Amino acid sequence: MAAPLSADRQLKALRDEGVKASECAGWRTHNRNHKGAWGPVHGVMIHHTVSSGDDSSVALCYNGHSALPGPLCHGVGRNDGTIALVSSARANHAGSGDADVLRAVINETALPAPNEANTDGNRHFYGLEIVNLGDNKDTYTRAQYRAAVLWAAALCRAHGWSEKSVIGHKEWQPGKIDPRGPIEGGGSFSMAQFRADVRAQLATKPGTAPAANPPSKPTAPVKEPEMDQNAVYGAVWGVDRMPAPPSMATADNPTWAPGSLLRETTERSIRTEDAVKRLDAKLDQILALLTKES
């Protein structure tokens, strides 16, 4: 089991690898440790932000939003190749994913396709959000891509992991598509190629670049495979993470699955409708009696 790196050790590992790291105010202590465990760590995870604009994307990843409080990752890959550090510990980026995938990462074996969301990933993965719309049209800059490779290699090197401890969000949780999109100069974001680039970086001394390969011919963006509807349904409606209704929340059951909430709401609506019908019938009877007496 690998203990998480301290903020100082993370920063040193990144800078030794050649990462241009910028430190957001309070990043060393900005985390979600009060909501769950941080560690042991087993790998690094790559995401895209589904946003544009470096400053606003960094702010989003630092602060989060109404449905998901920040931090939303550990580092944010800006377009100029700088990695903005927003957290050094537990962050809301991975969510629940497949335990079989986690075992494969730990053992550094081939990744199975994710088909369950039954394991807390925020506890076990460092996360990088790369600024990109994720629409398969927005282009990653070469500087962004290179910085992401260095970021992943730095943490793998510090822990003694190989490139097989690097995964994409889409390889962890059913229904996810990130990272995806074209890369400046040709090609599209492929986790297989990304891991190969991390492997090449790990084969060098920290702070140096691998020998350049001849440029490859541009390829069309990869068409995403059809999503398994049952897996998507389970990931969206079956994950027990939505706050329970205030009147029904308990210490042992503070969160519900959206599907459970929808069923409960539907059943209550049906019961309410039946009760109203019964009241209407009684009112009709009372009105009939009153009319008869008058």
PDB file of C-alpha atoms in Angstrom:
ATOM      1  CA  MET A   1       0.000   0.000   0.000  1.00  0.00           C
ATOM      2  CA  ALA A   2       1.254   3.463  -0.892  1.00  0.00           C
ATOM      3  CA  ALA A   3       0.876   6.359   1.515  1.00  0.00           C
ATOM      4  CA  PRO A   4      -0.047   9.618  -0.257  1.00  0.00           C
ATOM      5  CA  LEU A   5       2.745  12.086  -0.902  1.00  0.00           C
ATOM      6  CA  SER A   6       2.770  15.200   1.255  1.00  0.00           C
ATOM      7  CA  ALA A   7       2.194  18.528  -0.484  1.00  0.00           C
ATOM      8  CA  ASP A   8       5.939  19.277  -0.352  1.00  0.00           C
ATOM      9  CA  ARG A   9       6.844  15.902  -1.861  1.00  0.00           C
ATOM     10  CA  GLN A  10       4.224  16.272  -4.595  1.00  0.00           C
ATOM     11  CA  LEU A  11       5.554  19.699  -5.551  1.00  0.00           C
ATOM     12  CA  LYS A  12       9.164  18.504  -5.544  1.00  0.00           C
ATOM     13  CA  ALA A  13       8.318  15.440  -7.660  1.00  0.00           C
ATOM     14  CA  LEU A  14       6.476  17.579 -10.202  1.00  0.00           C
ATOM     15  CA  ARG A  15       9.201  20.205 -10.493  1.00  0.00           C
ATOM     16  CA  ASP A  16      11.970  17.597 -10.639  1.00  0.00           C
ATOM     17  CA  GLU A  17      10.137  16.030 -13.587  1.00  0.00           C
ATOM     18  CA  GLY A  18      10.008  19.381 -15.374  1.00  0.00           C
ATOM     19  CA  VAL A  19       6.386  20.331 -14.660  1.00  0.00           C
ATOM     20  CA  LYS A  20       5.683  24.069 -14.622  1.00  0.00           C
ATOM     21  CA  ALA A  21       3.576  24.095 -11.470  1.00  0.00           C
ATOM     22  CA  SER A  22       1.684  27.112 -10.125  1.00  0.00           C
ATOM     23  CA  GLU A  23       0.383  27.018  -6.569  1.00  0.00           C
ATOM     24  CA  CYS A  24      -3.159  28.191  -5.866  1.00  0.00           C
ATOM     25  CA  ALA A  25      -3.606  29.824  -2.467  1.00  0.00           C
ATOM     26  CA  GLY A  26      -4.289  27.235   0.213  1.00  0.00           C
ATOM     27  CA  TRP A  27      -3.853  24.218  -2.065  1.00  0.00           C
ATOM     28  CA  ARG A  28      -1.811  22.349   0.551  1.00  0.00           C
ATOM     29  CA  THR A  29      -4.748  22.165   2.983  1.00  0.00           C
ATOM     30  CA  HIS A  30      -7.697  22.453   0.558  1.00  0.00           C
ATOM     31  CA  ASN A  31      -9.233  18.961   0.447  1.00  0.00           C
ATOM     32  CA  ARG A  32     -12.208  16.722   1.222  1.00  0.00           C
ATOM     33  CA  ASN A  33     -10.486  14.703   3.951  1.00  0.00           C
ATOM     34  CA  HIS A  34     -13.353  15.524   6.323  1.00  0.00           C
ATOM     35  CA  LYS A  35     -15.697  13.582   4.015  1.00  0.00           C
ATOM     36  CA  GLY A  36     -13.661  10.403   3.575  1.00  0.00           C
ATOM     37  CA  ALA A  37     -10.274   8.727   3.723  1.00  0.00           C
ATOM     38  CA  TRP A  38      -7.291   9.810   1.627  1.00  0.00           C
ATOM     39  CA  GLY A  39      -5.113   6.826   0.786  1.00  0.00           C
ATOM     40  CA  PRO A  40      -3.714   4.387   0.259  1.00  0.00           C
ATOM     41  CA  VAL A  41      -3.093   5.734  -3.236  1.00  0.00           C
ATOM     42  CA  HIS A  42      -2.712   3.414  -6.199  1.00  0.00           C
ATOM     43  CA  GLY A  43      -2.629   5.526  -9.343  1.00  0.00           C
ATOM     44  CA  VAL A  44      -3.334   8.711 -11.264  1.00  0.00           C
ATOM     45  CA  MET A  45      -6.441   9.599 -13.259  1.00  0.00           C
ATOM     46  CA  ILE A  46      -6.817  11.917 -16.251  1.00  0.00           C
ATOM     47  CA  HIS A  47      -9.938  14.014 -16.933  1.00  0.00           C
ATOM     48  CA  HIS A  48     -11.088  16.908 -19.091  1.00  0.00           C
ATOM     49  CA  THR A  49     -12.846  19.834 -17.422  1.00  0.00           C
ATOM     50  CA  VAL A  50     -15.810  20.242 -19.827  1.00  0.00           C
ATOM     51  CA  SER A  51     -15.052  23.970 -19.714  1.00  0.00           C
ATOM     52  CA  SER A  52     -13.035  26.623 -21.508  1.00  0.00           C
ATOM     53  CA  GLY A  53     -10.891  29.459 -20.211  1.00  0.00           C
ATOM     54  CA  ASP A  54      -7.892  28.714 -18.018  1.00  0.00           C
ATOM     55  CA  ASP A  55      -8.606  31.034 -15.089  1.00  0.00           C
ATOM     56  CA  SER A  56     -12.303  30.187 -14.849  1.00  0.00           C
ATOM     57  CA  SER A  57     -11.545  26.465 -15.147  1.00  0.00           C
ATOM     58  CA  VAL A  58      -8.962  26.622 -12.357  1.00  0.00           C
ATOM     59  CA  ALA A  59     -11.487  28.513 -10.195  1.00  0.00           C
ATOM     60  CA  LEU A  60     -14.141  25.888 -10.967  1.00  0.00           C
ATOM     61  CA  CYS A  61     -11.809  23.030 -10.021  1.00  0.00           C
ATOM     62  CA  TYR A  62     -10.772  24.821  -6.825  1.00  0.00           C
ATOM     63  CA  ASN A  63     -14.259  25.852  -5.660  1.00  0.00           C
ATOM     64  CA  GLY A  64     -16.498  23.230  -7.245  1.00  0.00           C
ATOM     65  CA  HIS A  65     -20.168  24.006  -7.885  1.00  0.00           C
ATOM     66  CA  SER A  66     -23.573  23.633  -6.222  1.00  0.00           C
ATOM     67  CA  ALA A  67     -23.825  19.914  -6.960  1.00  0.00           C
ATOM     68  CA  LEU A  68     -20.201  19.015  -6.186  1.00  0.00           C
ATOM     69  CA  PRO A  69     -17.981  21.023  -3.831  1.00  0.00           C
ATOM     70  CA  GLY A  70     -14.304  21.550  -4.597  1.00  0.00           C
ATOM     71  CA  PRO A  71     -11.582  20.694  -4.910  1.00  0.00           C
ATOM     72  CA  LEU A  72     -12.440  18.706  -8.038  1.00  0.00           C
ATOM     73  CA  CYS A  73      -8.896  17.424  -8.682  1.00  0.00           C
ATOM     74  CA  HIS A  74      -5.267  17.901  -7.623  1.00  0.00           C
ATOM     75  CA  GLY A  75      -3.982  19.737 -10.678  1.00  0.00           C
ATOM     76  CA  VAL A  76      -5.506  21.654 -13.599  1.00  0.00           C
ATOM     77  CA  GLY A  77      -3.781  21.545 -16.987  1.00  0.00           C
ATOM     78  CA  ARG A  78      -3.819  25.048 -18.466  1.00  0.00           C
ATOM     79  CA  ASN A  79      -3.439  25.669 -22.209  1.00  0.00           C
ATOM     80  CA  ASP A  80       0.086  27.086 -21.803  1.00  0.00           C
ATOM     81  CA  GLY A  81       1.348  23.865 -20.215  1.00  0.00           C
ATOM     82  CA  THR A  82       1.240  25.062 -16.606  1.00  0.00           C
ATOM     83  CA  ILE A  83      -0.301  22.763 -14.003  1.00  0.00           C
ATOM     84  CA  ALA A  84      -2.261  24.754 -11.417  1.00  0.00           C
ATOM     85  CA  LEU A  85      -2.218  22.930  -8.078  1.00  0.00           C
ATOM     86  CA  VAL A  86      -5.584  23.118  -6.282  1.00  0.00           C
ATOM     87  CA  SER A  87      -5.318  20.313  -3.712  1.00  0.00           C
ATOM     88  CA  SER A  88      -2.819  17.913  -2.187  1.00  0.00           C
ATOM     89  CA  ALA A  89      -5.192  15.358  -0.659  1.00  0.00           C
ATOM     90  CA  ARG A  90      -8.683  13.918  -1.169  1.00  0.00           C
ATOM     91  CA  ALA A  91     -10.567  15.637  -3.990  1.00  0.00           C
ATOM     92  CA  ASN A  92     -13.927  15.104  -5.721  1.00  0.00           C
ATOM     93  CA  HIS A  93     -12.716  13.898  -9.111  1.00  0.00           C
ATOM     94  CA  ALA A  94     -12.932  10.133  -9.523  1.00  0.00           C
ATOM     95  CA  GLY A  95     -16.236   9.338  -7.860  1.00  0.00           C
ATOM     96  CA  SER A  96     -17.354   5.735  -7.542  1.00  0.00           C
ATOM     97  CA  GLY A  97     -15.887   3.257 -10.002  1.00  0.00           C
ATOM     98  CA  ASP A  98     -15.246  -0.401 -10.654  1.00  0.00           C
ATOM     99  CA  ALA A  99     -13.435  -2.466  -8.007  1.00  0.00           C
ATOM    100  CA  ASP A 100     -12.093  -4.751 -10.744  1.00  0.00           C
ATOM    101  CA  VAL A 101     -10.407  -1.755 -12.372  1.00  0.00           C
ATOM    102  CA  LEU A 102      -8.839  -0.767  -9.052  1.00  0.00           C
ATOM    103  CA  ARG A 103      -7.447  -4.292  -8.609  1.00  0.00           C
ATOM    104  CA  ALA A 104      -5.958  -4.145 -12.096  1.00  0.00           C
ATOM    105  CA  VAL A 105      -4.321  -0.786 -11.323  1.00  0.00           C
ATOM    106  CA  ILE A 106      -2.902  -2.122  -8.052  1.00  0.00           C
ATOM    107  CA  ASN A 107      -1.540  -5.212  -9.811  1.00  0.00           C
ATOM    108  CA  GLU A 108      -0.598  -3.201 -12.923  1.00  0.00           C
ATOM    109  CA  THR A 109      -2.379  -5.661 -15.200  1.00  0.00           C
ATOM    110  CA  ALA A 110      -4.671  -5.158 -18.198  1.00  0.00           C
ATOM    111  CA  LEU A 111      -7.692  -2.981 -17.411  1.00  0.00           C
ATOM    112  CA  PRO A 112     -11.140  -4.570 -17.634  1.00  0.00           C
ATOM    113  CA  ALA A 113     -14.019  -2.506 -19.000  1.00  0.00           C
ATOM    114  CA  PRO A 114     -15.772  -0.738 -16.108  1.00  0.00           C
ATOM    115  CA  ASN A 115     -19.301  -1.983 -15.495  1.00  0.00           C
ATOM    116  CA  GLU A 116     -19.909  -1.108 -11.849  1.00  0.00           C
ATOM    117  CA  ALA A 117     -19.676   1.959  -9.634  1.00  0.00           C
ATOM    118  CA  ASN A 118     -19.026   0.298  -6.279  1.00  0.00           C
ATOM    119  CA  THR A 119     -15.668   1.669  -5.066  1.00  0.00           C
ATOM    120  CA  ASP A 120     -14.551   5.101  -3.814  1.00  0.00           C
ATOM    121  CA  GLY A 121     -11.985   6.400  -6.290  1.00  0.00           C
ATOM    122  CA  ASN A 122     -11.386   9.746  -4.581  1.00  0.00           C
ATOM    123  CA  ARG A 123      -9.568   7.838  -1.850  1.00  0.00           C
ATOM    124  CA  HIS A 124      -7.137   6.070  -4.168  1.00  0.00           C
ATOM    125  CA  PHE A 125      -6.289   8.314  -7.146  1.00  0.00           C
ATOM    126  CA  TYR A 126      -4.526  11.583  -7.809  1.00  0.00           C
ATOM    127  CA  GLY A 127      -6.540  13.499 -10.410  1.00  0.00           C
ATOM    128  CA  LEU A 128      -5.614  15.878 -13.235  1.00  0.00           C
ATOM    129  CA  GLU A 129      -8.276  17.951 -15.006  1.00  0.00           C
ATOM    130  CA  ILE A 130      -7.109  19.238 -18.406  1.00  0.00           C
ATOM    131  CA  VAL A 131      -8.904  22.368 -19.609  1.00  0.00           C
ATOM    132  CA  ASN A 132     -10.974  21.198 -22.582  1.00  0.00           C
ATOM    133  CA  LEU A 133     -14.649  21.187 -23.550  1.00  0.00           C
ATOM    134  CA  GLY A 134     -14.585  17.432 -24.095  1.00  0.00           C
ATOM    135  CA  ASP A 135     -16.846  17.738 -27.134  1.00  0.00           C
ATOM    136  CA  ASN A 136     -14.406  15.832 -29.376  1.00  0.00           C
ATOM    137  CA  LYS A 137     -13.792  19.115 -31.245  1.00  0.00           C
ATOM    138  CA  ASP A 138     -11.938  21.322 -28.772  1.00  0.00           C
ATOM    139  CA  THR A 139      -8.182  20.797 -29.257  1.00  0.00           C
ATOM    140  CA  TYR A 140      -5.662  20.076 -26.510  1.00  0.00           C
ATOM    141  CA  THR A 141      -2.497  22.124 -26.984  1.00  0.00           C
ATOM    142  CA  ARG A 142       0.774  20.215 -27.294  1.00  0.00           C
ATOM    143  CA  ALA A 143       1.913  22.035 -24.147  1.00  0.00           C
ATOM    144  CA  GLN A 144      -1.136  20.759 -22.243  1.00  0.00           C
ATOM    145  CA  TYR A 145      -0.607  17.205 -23.382  1.00  0.00           C
ATOM    146  CA  ARG A 146       3.107  17.243 -22.591  1.00  0.00           C
ATOM    147  CA  ALA A 147       2.458  18.723 -19.137  1.00  0.00           C
ATOM    148  CA  ALA A 148      -0.092  15.982 -18.436  1.00  0.00           C
ATOM    149  CA  VAL A 149       2.459  13.307 -19.359  1.00  0.00           C
ATOM    150  CA  LEU A 150       5.043  14.918 -17.052  1.00  0.00           C
ATOM    151  CA  TRP A 151       2.508  15.248 -14.222  1.00  0.00           C
ATOM    152  CA  ALA A 152       1.558  11.574 -14.441  1.00  0.00           C
ATOM    153  CA  ALA A 153       5.169  10.432 -14.796  1.00  0.00           C
ATOM    154  CA  ALA A 154       6.265  12.516 -11.806  1.00  0.00           C
ATOM    155  CA  LEU A 155       3.754  10.901  -9.439  1.00  0.00           C
ATOM    156  CA  CYS A 156       4.395   7.422 -10.843  1.00  0.00           C
ATOM    157  CA  ARG A 157       8.141   7.883 -10.431  1.00  0.00           C
ATOM    158  CA  ALA A 158       7.739   9.133  -6.867  1.00  0.00           C
ATOM    159  CA  HIS A 159       5.705   6.043  -5.949  1.00  0.00           C
ATOM    160  CA  GLY A 160       7.678   3.542  -7.991  1.00  0.00           C
ATOM    161  CA  TRP A 161       4.714   2.831 -10.278  1.00  0.00           C
ATOM    162  CA  SER A 162       4.836   2.114 -13.997  1.00  0.00           C
ATOM    163  CA  GLU A 163       2.626   3.690 -16.661  1.00  0.00           C
ATOM    164  CA  LYS A 164       0.085   0.919 -15.933  1.00  0.00           C
ATOM    165  CA  SER A 165      -0.979   2.885 -12.851  1.00  0.00           C
ATOM    166  CA  VAL A 166      -2.287   5.664 -15.135  1.00  0.00           C
ATOM    167  CA  ILE A 167      -5.941   5.552 -16.200  1.00  0.00           C
ATOM    168  CA  GLY A 168      -8.565   7.804 -17.742  1.00  0.00           C
ATOM    169  CA  HIS A 169     -11.844   8.628 -16.019  1.00  0.00           C
ATOM    170  CA  LYS A 170     -13.653   6.690 -18.779  1.00  0.00           C
ATOM    171  CA  GLU A 171     -11.659   3.604 -17.789  1.00  0.00           C
ATOM    172  CA  TRP A 172     -12.816   3.880 -14.174  1.00  0.00           C
ATOM    173  CA  GLN A 173     -16.524   4.732 -14.154  1.00  0.00           C
ATOM    174  CA  PRO A 174     -19.267   3.458 -16.497  1.00  0.00           C
ATOM    175  CA  GLY A 175     -20.694   6.171 -18.739  1.00  0.00           C
ATOM    176  CA  LYS A 176     -17.725   8.541 -18.557  1.00  0.00           C
ATOM    177  CA  ILE A 177     -16.036   9.725 -21.777  1.00  0.00           C
ATOM    178  CA  ASP A 178     -13.024  11.675 -20.553  1.00  0.00           C
ATOM    179  CA  PRO A 179     -10.459  12.368 -21.654  1.00  0.00           C
ATOM    180  CA  ARG A 180     -11.204  12.722 -25.351  1.00  0.00           C
ATOM    181  CA  GLY A 181     -10.606  15.139 -28.219  1.00  0.00           C
ATOM    182  CA  PRO A 182      -8.062  16.111 -30.866  1.00  0.00           C
ATOM    183  CA  ILE A 183      -4.493  17.104 -30.005  1.00  0.00           C
ATOM    184  CA  GLU A 184      -2.701  20.014 -31.612  1.00  0.00           C
ATOM    185  CA  GLY A 185      -0.510  18.765 -34.449  1.00  0.00           C
ATOM    186  CA  GLY A 186      -2.567  15.649 -35.136  1.00  0.00           C
ATOM    187  CA  GLY A 187      -4.021  12.627 -33.438  1.00  0.00           C
ATOM    188  CA  SER A 188      -6.606  12.348 -30.699  1.00  0.00           C
ATOM    189  CA  PHE A 189      -6.394  11.679 -26.974  1.00  0.00           C
ATOM    190  CA  SER A 190      -5.807   7.953 -26.537  1.00  0.00           C
ATOM    191  CA  MET A 191      -5.103   6.508 -23.094  1.00  0.00           C
ATOM    192  CA  ALA A 192      -3.031   3.722 -24.685  1.00  0.00           C
ATOM    193  CA  GLN A 193      -0.802   6.328 -26.354  1.00  0.00           C
ATOM    194  CA  PHE A 194      -0.784   8.469 -23.209  1.00  0.00           C
ATOM    195  CA  ARG A 195       0.495   5.532 -21.165  1.00  0.00           C
ATOM    196  CA  ALA A 196       3.137   4.840 -23.816  1.00  0.00           C
ATOM    197  CA  ASP A 197       4.278   8.465 -23.528  1.00  0.00           C
ATOM    198  CA  VAL A 198       4.413   8.183 -19.723  1.00  0.00           C
ATOM    199  CA  ARG A 199       6.447   4.966 -20.090  1.00  0.00           C
ATOM    200  CA  ALA A 200       8.897   6.768 -22.394  1.00  0.00           C
ATOM    201  CA  GLN A 201       9.210   9.619 -19.896  1.00  0.00           C
ATOM    202  CA  LEU A 202       9.850   7.214 -17.011  1.00  0.00           C
ATOM    203  CA  ALA A 203      12.671   5.656 -19.030  1.00  0.00           C
ATOM    204  CA  THR A 204      14.543   8.994 -18.951  1.00  0.00           C
ATOM    205  CA  LYS A 205      16.092  10.877 -16.072  1.00  0.00           C
ATOM    206  CA  PRO A 206      13.697  13.305 -14.370  1.00  0.00           C
ATOM    207  CA  GLY A 207      13.655  16.657 -16.105  1.00  0.00           C
ATOM    208  CA  THR A 208      14.674  15.321 -19.514  1.00  0.00           C
ATOM    209  CA  ALA A 209      12.549  14.519 -22.526  1.00  0.00           C
ATOM    210  CA  PRO A 210      12.498  11.210 -24.414  1.00  0.00           C
ATOM    211  CA  ALA A 211      13.952  11.108 -27.929  1.00  0.00           C
ATOM    212  CA  ALA A 212      11.500  12.602 -30.380  1.00  0.00           C
ATOM    213  CA  ASN A 213       9.630  10.219 -32.651  1.00  0.00           C
ATOM    214  CA  PRO A 214       8.876  11.115 -36.275  1.00  0.00           C
ATOM    215  CA  PRO A 215       5.577  12.999 -36.436  1.00  0.00           C
ATOM    216  CA  SER A 216       2.641  10.720 -37.099  1.00  0.00           C
ATOM    217  CA  LYS A 217      -0.010  11.413 -39.693  1.00  0.00           C
ATOM    218  CA  PRO A 218      -3.016  13.263 -38.292  1.00  0.00           C
ATOM    219  CA  THR A 219      -5.863  10.957 -37.426  1.00  0.00           C
ATOM    220  CA  ALA A 220      -9.523  11.682 -37.059  1.00  0.00           C
ATOM    221  CA  PRO A 221     -10.851  11.947 -33.503  1.00  0.00           C
ATOM    222  CA  VAL A 222     -11.660   8.541 -32.090  1.00  0.00           C
ATOM    223  CA  LYS A 223     -15.322   7.638 -32.258  1.00  0.00           C
ATOM    224  CA  GLU A 224     -16.450   6.705 -28.792  1.00  0.00           C
ATOM    225  CA  PRO A 225     -17.966   3.211 -28.451  1.00  0.00           C
ATOM    226  CA  GLU A 226     -21.668   2.914 -27.784  1.00  0.00           C
ATOM    227  CA  MET A 227     -22.361   3.102 -24.067  1.00  0.00           C
ATOM    228  CA  ASP A 228     -23.946   0.135 -22.348  1.00  0.00           C
ATOM    229  CA  GLN A 229     -27.363   1.429 -21.301  1.00  0.00           C
ATOM    230  CA  ASN A 230     -27.564  -0.722 -18.184  1.00  0.00           C
ATOM    231  CA  ALA A 231     -24.128   0.455 -17.039  1.00  0.00           C
ATOM    232  CA  VAL A 232     -25.065   4.097 -17.634  1.00  0.00           C
ATOM    233  CA  TYR A 233     -28.379   3.638 -15.807  1.00  0.00           C
ATOM    234  CA  GLY A 234     -26.614   2.081 -12.831  1.00  0.00           C
ATOM    235  CA  ALA A 235     -23.945   4.791 -12.709  1.00  0.00           C
ATOM    236  CA  VAL A 236     -26.520   7.611 -12.797  1.00  0.00           C
ATOM    237  CA  TRP A 237     -29.574   6.246 -10.970  1.00  0.00           C
ATOM    238  CA  GLY A 238     -28.127   3.525  -8.764  1.00  0.00           C
ATOM    239  CA  VAL A 239     -25.285   5.324  -6.980  1.00  0.00           C
ATOM    240  CA  ASP A 240     -26.147   6.201  -3.389  1.00  0.00           C
ATOM    241  CA  ARG A 241     -24.810   9.779  -3.293  1.00  0.00           C
ATOM    242  CA  MET A 242     -27.789  12.168  -3.472  1.00  0.00           C
ATOM    243  CA  PRO A 243     -28.605  13.902  -0.155  1.00  0.00           C
ATOM    244  CA  ALA A 244     -31.746  12.368   1.341  1.00  0.00           C
ATOM    245  CA  PRO A 245     -34.841  14.567   1.806  1.00  0.00           C
ATOM    246  CA  PRO A 246     -34.281  16.537   5.057  1.00  0.00           C
ATOM    247  CA  SER A 247     -37.346  15.017   6.734  1.00  0.00           C
ATOM    248  CA  MET A 248     -36.128  11.498   5.955  1.00  0.00           C
ATOM    249  CA  ALA A 249     -32.352  11.729   6.351  1.00  0.00           C
ATOM    250  CA  THR A 250     -30.864   9.706   9.195  1.00  0.00           C
ATOM    251  CA  ALA A 251     -27.337   9.271  10.541  1.00  0.00           C
ATOM    252  CA  ASP A 252     -27.118   5.776   9.013  1.00  0.00           C
ATOM    253  CA  ASN A 253     -28.770   6.773   5.709  1.00  0.00           C
ATOM    254  CA  PRO A 254     -27.825  10.374   4.837  1.00  0.00           C
ATOM    255  CA  THR A 255     -27.766   9.772   1.089  1.00  0.00           C
ATOM    256  CA  TRP A 256     -30.068   8.049  -1.386  1.00  0.00           C
ATOM    257  CA  ALA A 257     -29.697   6.743  -4.905  1.00  0.00           C
ATOM    258  CA  PRO A 258     -31.590   8.991  -7.366  1.00  0.00           C
ATOM    259  CA  GLY A 259     -33.612   5.960  -8.495  1.00  0.00           C
ATOM    260  CA  SER A 260     -34.767   5.335  -4.919  1.00  0.00           C
ATOM    261  CA  LEU A 261     -35.748   8.985  -4.500  1.00  0.00           C
ATOM    262  CA  LEU A 262     -37.697   8.910  -7.765  1.00  0.00           C
ATOM    263  CA  ARG A 263     -39.543   5.741  -6.766  1.00  0.00           C
ATOM    264  CA  GLU A 264     -40.361   7.139  -3.316  1.00  0.00           C
ATOM    265  CA  THR A 265     -41.603  10.402  -4.839  1.00  0.00           C
ATOM    266  CA  THR A 266     -43.767   8.526  -7.359  1.00  0.00           C
ATOM    267  CA  GLU A 267     -45.253   6.256  -4.704  1.00  0.00           C
ATOM    268  CA  ARG A 268     -46.051   9.226  -2.445  1.00  0.00           C
ATOM    269  CA  SER A 269     -47.672  11.064  -5.367  1.00  0.00           C
ATOM    270  CA  ILE A 270     -49.872   8.038  -6.124  1.00  0.00           C
ATOM    271  CA  ARG A 271     -50.864   7.704  -2.461  1.00  0.00           C
ATOM    272  CA  THR A 272     -51.635  11.426  -2.279  1.00  0.00           C
ATOM    273  CA  GLU A 273     -53.763  11.220  -5.434  1.00  0.00           C
ATOM    274  CA  ASP A 274     -55.707   8.248  -4.010  1.00  0.00           C
ATOM    275  CA  ALA A 275     -56.270  10.111  -0.744  1.00  0.00           C
ATOM    276  CA  VAL A 276     -57.559  13.182  -2.610  1.00  0.00           C
ATOM    277  CA  LYS A 277     -59.965  10.978  -4.604  1.00  0.00           C
ATOM    278  CA  ARG A 278     -61.302   9.472  -1.386  1.00  0.00           C
ATOM    279  CA  LEU A 279     -61.771  12.936   0.123  1.00  0.00           C
ATOM    280  CA  ASP A 280     -63.580  14.088  -3.024  1.00  0.00           C
ATOM    281  CA  ALA A 281     -65.937  11.122  -2.761  1.00  0.00           C
ATOM    282  CA  LYS A 282     -66.681  11.898   0.897  1.00  0.00           C
ATOM    283  CA  LEU A 283     -67.269  15.585   0.082  1.00  0.00           C
ATOM    284  CA  ASP A 284     -69.682  14.533  -2.674  1.00  0.00           C
ATOM    285  CA  GLN A 285     -71.560  12.387  -0.153  1.00  0.00           C
ATOM    286  CA  ILE A 286     -71.725  15.239   2.379  1.00  0.00           C
ATOM    287  CA  LEU A 287     -72.922  17.696  -0.277  1.00  0.00           C
ATOM    288  CA  ALA A 288     -75.570  15.223  -1.398  1.00  0.00           C
ATOM    289  CA  LEU A 289     -76.855  14.862   2.178  1.00  0.00           C
ATOM    290  CA  LEU A 290     -76.883  18.606   2.727  1.00  0.00           C
ATOM    291  CA  THR A 291     -78.753  19.147  -0.527  1.00  0.00           C
ATOM    292  CA  LYS A 292     -81.290  16.471   0.367  1.00  0.00           C
ATOM    293  CA  GLU A 293     -81.939  17.949   3.816  1.00  0.00           C
ATOM    294  CA  SER A 294     -82.391  21.435   2.432  1.00  0.00           C
TER     295      SER A 294
END
